[in-house]
Amino acid sequence: MRKYSSEQERFCDLFARLSRSNFRSRFHLKDKDIQYIQEKGMDTIRSHAADFVRTRLAPAQIPNDGKQTPMRGHPVFLAQHATGCCCRGCLYKWHRIPAGVQLAEEQQEYIVDVLMAWIEKEYNRNV
């Protein structure tokens, strides 16, 4: 297994592919999101990300799949759209995680790591 010096390096190829998508590349943290992160801290944001992934993405069948992730209102929601982790269809397209099956714990952790890497990259770009 390859060791990475940072999450940014770990997801370098993914972020490069996402940057070529007009839709994915238009998402950025707003001042309000930066302030929220500063108030709550990255550990709390990671906890929110894990909860959103567990409740909104992990089930095998999601009744409103494709519509379960708002476009704004929380830094994690922006990250989900920016990284292709917003619904099971996008998870398959960008990460080759199949729909129709319960996400394993490792898959959920991977998604949270992707989301947090994007949030940290955006946060550092803005502060």
XYZ file of N, CA and C in Angstrom:
381
model
N 0.841 -1.175 0.000
C 0.000 0.000 0.000
C 0.890 1.245 0.000
N 0.526 2.229 -0.800
C 1.301 3.449 -0.921
C 0.991 4.400 0.224
N 2.035 4.989 0.788
C 1.859 6.005 1.825
C 1.797 7.375 1.162
N 0.934 8.237 1.671
C 0.786 9.575 1.123
C 1.215 10.588 2.174
N 1.858 11.642 1.728
C 2.279 12.677 2.667
C 1.107 13.556 3.088
N 0.057 13.554 2.280
C -1.132 14.338 2.623
C -2.326 13.793 1.859
N -3.505 14.198 2.320
C -4.730 13.825 1.606
C -4.736 14.445 0.212
N -4.155 15.647 0.093
C -4.105 16.314 -1.204
C -3.352 15.456 -2.212
N -2.229 14.908 -1.793
C -1.444 14.044 -2.686
C -2.208 12.761 -2.997
N -2.855 12.221 -1.998
C -3.620 10.982 -2.167
C -4.684 11.129 -3.252
N -5.308 12.297 -3.320
C -6.409 12.510 -4.252
C -6.033 13.417 -5.423
N -4.762 13.569 -5.675
C -4.279 14.466 -6.729
C -4.899 14.131 -8.092
N -4.889 12.869 -8.476
C -5.457 12.470 -9.768
C -6.963 12.742 -9.824
N -7.666 12.402 -8.752
C -9.108 12.649 -8.688
C -9.394 14.137 -8.835
N -8.702 14.974 -8.073
C -8.946 16.412 -8.135
C -8.599 16.971 -9.515
N -7.600 16.415 -10.161
C -7.258 16.860 -11.524
C -8.398 16.533 -12.488
N -8.973 15.318 -12.377
C -10.109 14.951 -13.236
C -11.309 15.844 -12.955
N -11.600 16.073 -11.668
C -12.742 16.910 -11.296
C -12.570 18.343 -11.787
N -11.343 18.824 -11.812
C -11.099 20.210 -12.244
C -11.420 20.414 -13.722
N -11.456 19.338 -14.483
C -11.783 19.436 -15.908
C -13.296 19.413 -16.171
N -14.079 19.225 -15.113
C -15.542 19.251 -15.238
C -16.032 20.672 -14.972
N -16.726 21.254 -15.949
C -17.273 22.604 -15.758
C -18.201 22.661 -14.549
N -19.010 21.626 -14.359
C -19.952 21.600 -13.240
C -19.218 21.462 -11.913
N -18.354 20.480 -11.782
C -17.661 20.215 -10.511
C -16.726 21.353 -10.117
N -16.073 21.956 -11.083
C -15.065 22.975 -10.781
C -15.659 24.328 -10.385
N -16.949 24.490 -10.510
C -17.535 25.783 -10.142
C -17.874 25.884 -8.658
N -17.745 24.795 -7.914
C -18.048 24.819 -6.486
C -16.838 25.290 -5.693
N -17.084 26.258 -4.816
C -16.043 26.792 -3.933
C -16.692 27.184 -2.615
N -15.921 27.116 -1.540
C -16.431 27.568 -0.255
C -16.648 29.075 -0.296
N -17.746 29.498 0.274
C -18.065 30.927 0.391
C -17.570 31.424 1.756
N -17.578 32.741 1.938
C -17.142 33.326 3.211
C -17.929 32.747 4.388
N -19.222 32.556 4.180
C -20.086 31.997 5.227
C -19.632 30.577 5.604
N -19.216 29.778 4.610
C -18.723 28.421 4.870
C -17.409 28.455 5.638
N -16.514 29.375 5.248
C -15.227 29.524 5.929
C -15.459 29.884 7.395
N -16.369 30.814 7.621
C -16.692 31.226 8.989
C -17.255 30.048 9.790
N -18.127 29.268 9.171
C -18.716 28.104 9.835
C -17.624 27.104 10.222
N -16.697 26.864 9.322
C -15.588 25.939 9.605
C -14.743 26.471 10.751
N -14.470 27.765 10.749
C -13.675 28.357 11.824
C -14.375 28.238 13.169
N -15.689 28.409 13.167
C -16.465 28.315 14.413
C -16.543 26.881 14.923
N -16.768 25.931 14.030
C -17.005 24.543 14.426
C -15.719 23.723 14.536
N -14.741 24.004 13.671
C -13.507 23.220 13.638
C -13.615 22.043 12.687
N -12.471 21.616 12.184
C -12.438 20.538 11.189
C -12.930 19.204 11.745
N -12.704 18.939 13.026
C -13.183 17.667 13.595
C -14.707 17.580 13.546
N -15.366 18.686 13.838
C -16.837 18.709 13.781
C -17.312 18.577 12.339
N -16.639 19.251 11.416
C -17.011 19.151 10.005
C -16.854 17.706 9.532
N -15.760 17.037 9.942
C -15.554 15.621 9.590
C -16.689 14.766 10.167
N -17.100 15.060 11.372
C -18.202 14.316 11.992
C -19.495 14.518 11.204
N -19.756 15.749 10.779
C -20.937 16.019 9.952
C -20.846 15.257 8.631
N -19.665 15.269 8.017
C -19.475 14.553 6.745
C -19.766 13.069 6.919
N -19.242 12.473 7.971
C -19.466 11.044 8.220
C -20.951 10.760 8.416
N -21.640 11.646 9.122
C -23.080 11.473 9.350
C -23.857 11.596 8.044
N -23.533 12.606 7.227
C -24.219 12.774 5.943
C -23.988 11.574 5.035
N -22.773 11.078 4.991
C -22.464 9.916 4.142
C -23.228 8.695 4.643
N -23.206 8.471 5.945
C -23.883 7.304 6.530
C -25.390 7.338 6.279
N -25.996 8.518 6.419
C -27.459 8.576 6.323
C -27.965 8.819 4.907
N -27.207 9.549 4.084
C -27.705 9.949 2.768
C -27.134 9.146 1.602
N -25.969 8.516 1.792
C -25.330 7.796 0.686
C -25.152 6.302 0.928
N -24.985 5.904 2.168
C -24.622 4.515 2.459
C -25.716 3.474 2.202
N -26.993 3.793 2.369
C -28.014 2.760 2.150
C -28.000 2.225 0.710
N -28.351 0.973 0.578
C -28.389 0.352 -0.753
C -29.440 1.020 -1.639
N -30.581 1.329 -1.076
C -31.666 1.978 -1.823
C -31.946 3.337 -1.194
N -31.871 4.364 -2.002
C -32.119 5.728 -1.549
C -33.311 6.248 -2.352
N -34.438 6.478 -1.683
C -35.661 6.857 -2.402
C -35.511 8.107 -3.272
N -34.765 9.103 -2.799
C -34.614 10.349 -3.553
C -33.195 10.486 -4.116
N -32.595 9.375 -4.515
C -31.216 9.411 -5.002
C -31.101 10.385 -6.166
N -30.086 11.187 -6.117
C -29.882 12.224 -7.119
C -30.427 13.573 -6.680
N -31.220 13.559 -5.613
C -31.797 14.801 -5.099
C -31.581 14.946 -3.593
N -30.785 14.047 -2.999
C -30.652 14.042 -1.545
C -29.642 15.049 -1.006
N -28.833 15.639 -1.869
C -27.792 16.555 -1.396
C -28.090 17.977 -1.868
N -28.370 18.882 -0.924
C -28.597 20.279 -1.304
C -27.343 20.885 -1.943
N -27.515 21.936 -2.713
C -26.390 22.608 -3.375
C -25.697 23.606 -2.456
N -26.296 23.937 -1.325
C -25.698 24.897 -0.396
C -26.254 24.651 0.999
N -25.699 25.401 1.967
C -26.205 25.291 3.330
C -25.226 24.659 4.293
N -24.194 23.995 3.783
C -23.179 23.368 4.634
C -21.952 23.108 3.768
N -20.753 23.316 4.316
C -19.538 23.055 3.532
C -19.470 21.632 2.972
N -19.997 20.674 3.688
C -19.961 19.283 3.217
C -20.830 19.121 1.973
N -21.968 19.804 1.914
C -22.819 19.700 0.726
C -22.082 20.207 -0.513
N -21.394 21.335 -0.383
C -20.593 21.841 -1.499
C -19.523 20.837 -1.896
N -18.852 20.289 -0.893
C -17.793 19.308 -1.152
C -18.348 18.078 -1.858
N -19.534 17.654 -1.473
C -20.128 16.480 -2.113
C -20.325 16.721 -3.610
N -20.810 17.897 -3.971
C -21.011 18.202 -5.388
C -19.678 18.402 -6.099
N -18.758 19.074 -5.458
C -17.454 19.349 -6.076
C -16.655 18.079 -6.340
N -16.874 17.048 -5.524
C -16.070 15.823 -5.617
C -16.822 14.635 -6.218
N -18.052 14.837 -6.649
C -18.810 13.728 -7.220
C -19.244 12.707 -6.185
N -19.492 13.185 -4.964
C -19.941 12.316 -3.869
C -21.344 12.701 -3.407
N -22.158 13.194 -4.327
C -23.470 13.725 -3.963
C -24.592 12.701 -4.074
N -24.437 11.706 -4.921
C -25.458 10.669 -5.077
C -24.764 9.393 -5.565
N -25.508 8.318 -5.598
C -24.900 7.047 -5.973
C -24.505 7.016 -7.441
N -25.221 7.723 -8.292
C -24.839 7.794 -9.701
C -23.488 8.471 -9.875
N -23.304 9.582 -9.189
C -22.025 10.301 -9.262
C -20.906 9.512 -8.587
N -21.241 8.824 -7.494
C -20.224 7.983 -6.853
C -19.700 6.931 -7.821
N -20.585 6.386 -8.646
C -20.131 5.395 -9.614
C -19.308 6.059 -10.724
N -19.819 7.154 -11.250
C -19.134 7.828 -12.362
C -17.727 8.274 -11.983
N -17.570 8.882 -10.806
C -16.290 9.483 -10.433
C -15.396 8.581 -9.594
N -15.998 7.621 -8.874
C -15.220 6.822 -7.921
C -15.370 5.315 -8.127
N -16.209 4.934 -9.087
C -16.468 3.516 -9.380
C -16.991 2.746 -8.162
N -17.802 3.434 -7.362
C -18.485 2.793 -6.239
C -19.895 2.491 -6.711
N -20.258 1.214 -6.851
C -21.543 0.855 -7.457
C -22.755 1.240 -6.608
N -23.837 1.539 -7.297
C -25.118 1.818 -6.646
C -25.816 0.497 -6.338
N -26.850 0.573 -5.515
C -27.686 -0.596 -5.251
C -27.169 -1.538 -4.185
N -26.042 -1.209 -3.566
C -25.514 -2.023 -2.462
C -25.124 -1.095 -1.319
N -25.282 -1.587 -0.105
C -24.903 -0.826 1.089
C -23.412 -0.508 1.023
N -23.050 0.738 1.307
C -21.638 1.102 1.319
C -20.944 0.469 2.519
N -19.800 -0.134 2.267
C -18.989 -0.709 3.340
C -18.371 0.423 4.157
N -17.959 0.115 5.354
C -17.326 1.098 6.235
C -16.113 1.749 5.564
N -15.308 0.949 4.860
C -14.109 1.479 4.188
C -14.508 2.462 3.086
N -15.578 2.172 2.366
C -16.045 3.075 1.321
C -16.533 4.392 1.918
N -17.244 4.298 3.029
C -17.711 5.512 3.698
C -16.533 6.355 4.179
N -15.515 5.716 4.735
C -14.321 6.423 5.194
C -13.603 7.086 4.022
N -13.510 6.386 2.893
C -12.889 6.945 1.697
C -13.624 8.213 1.268
N -14.959 8.161 1.225
C -15.755 9.311 0.801
C -15.531 10.488 1.748
N -15.544 10.221 3.049
C -15.307 11.288 4.029
C -13.906 11.866 3.831
N -12.925 11.027 3.567
C -11.558 11.520 3.317
C -11.515 12.419 2.081
N -12.210 12.029 1.026
C -12.271 12.852 -0.188
C -12.905 14.204 0.134
N -14.039 14.176 0.817
C -14.745 15.412 1.158
C -13.869 16.336 1.997
N -13.204 15.767 2.992
C -12.380 16.583 3.880
C -11.138 17.113 3.165
N -10.575 16.347 2.259
C -9.420 16.832 1.494
C -9.821 18.047 0.664
N -11.006 17.973 0.039
C -11.483 19.110 -0.755
C -11.753 20.313 0.146
N -12.421 20.094 1.270
C -12.738 21.189 2.196
C -11.451 21.842 2.696
N -10.472 21.045 3.079
C -9.207 21.596 3.575
C -8.480 22.377 2.479
N -8.499 21.859 1.262
C -7.867 22.557 0.139
C -8.542 23.911 -0.079
N -9.861 23.919 -0.096
C -10.612 25.158 -0.299
C -10.422 26.124 0.872
N -10.453 25.594 2.070
C -10.277 26.423 3.265
C -8.908 27.101 3.234
N -7.871 26.339 2.952
C -6.516 26.883 2.916
C -6.337 27.895 1.787
N -7.080 27.724 0.729
C -7.030 28.670 -0.394
C -7.639 30.023 -0.016
N -8.545 29.993 0.949
C -9.301 31.196 1.315
C -8.834 31.905 2.583
N -7.994 31.267 3.376
C -7.569 31.934 4.634
C -6.116 32.346 4.580
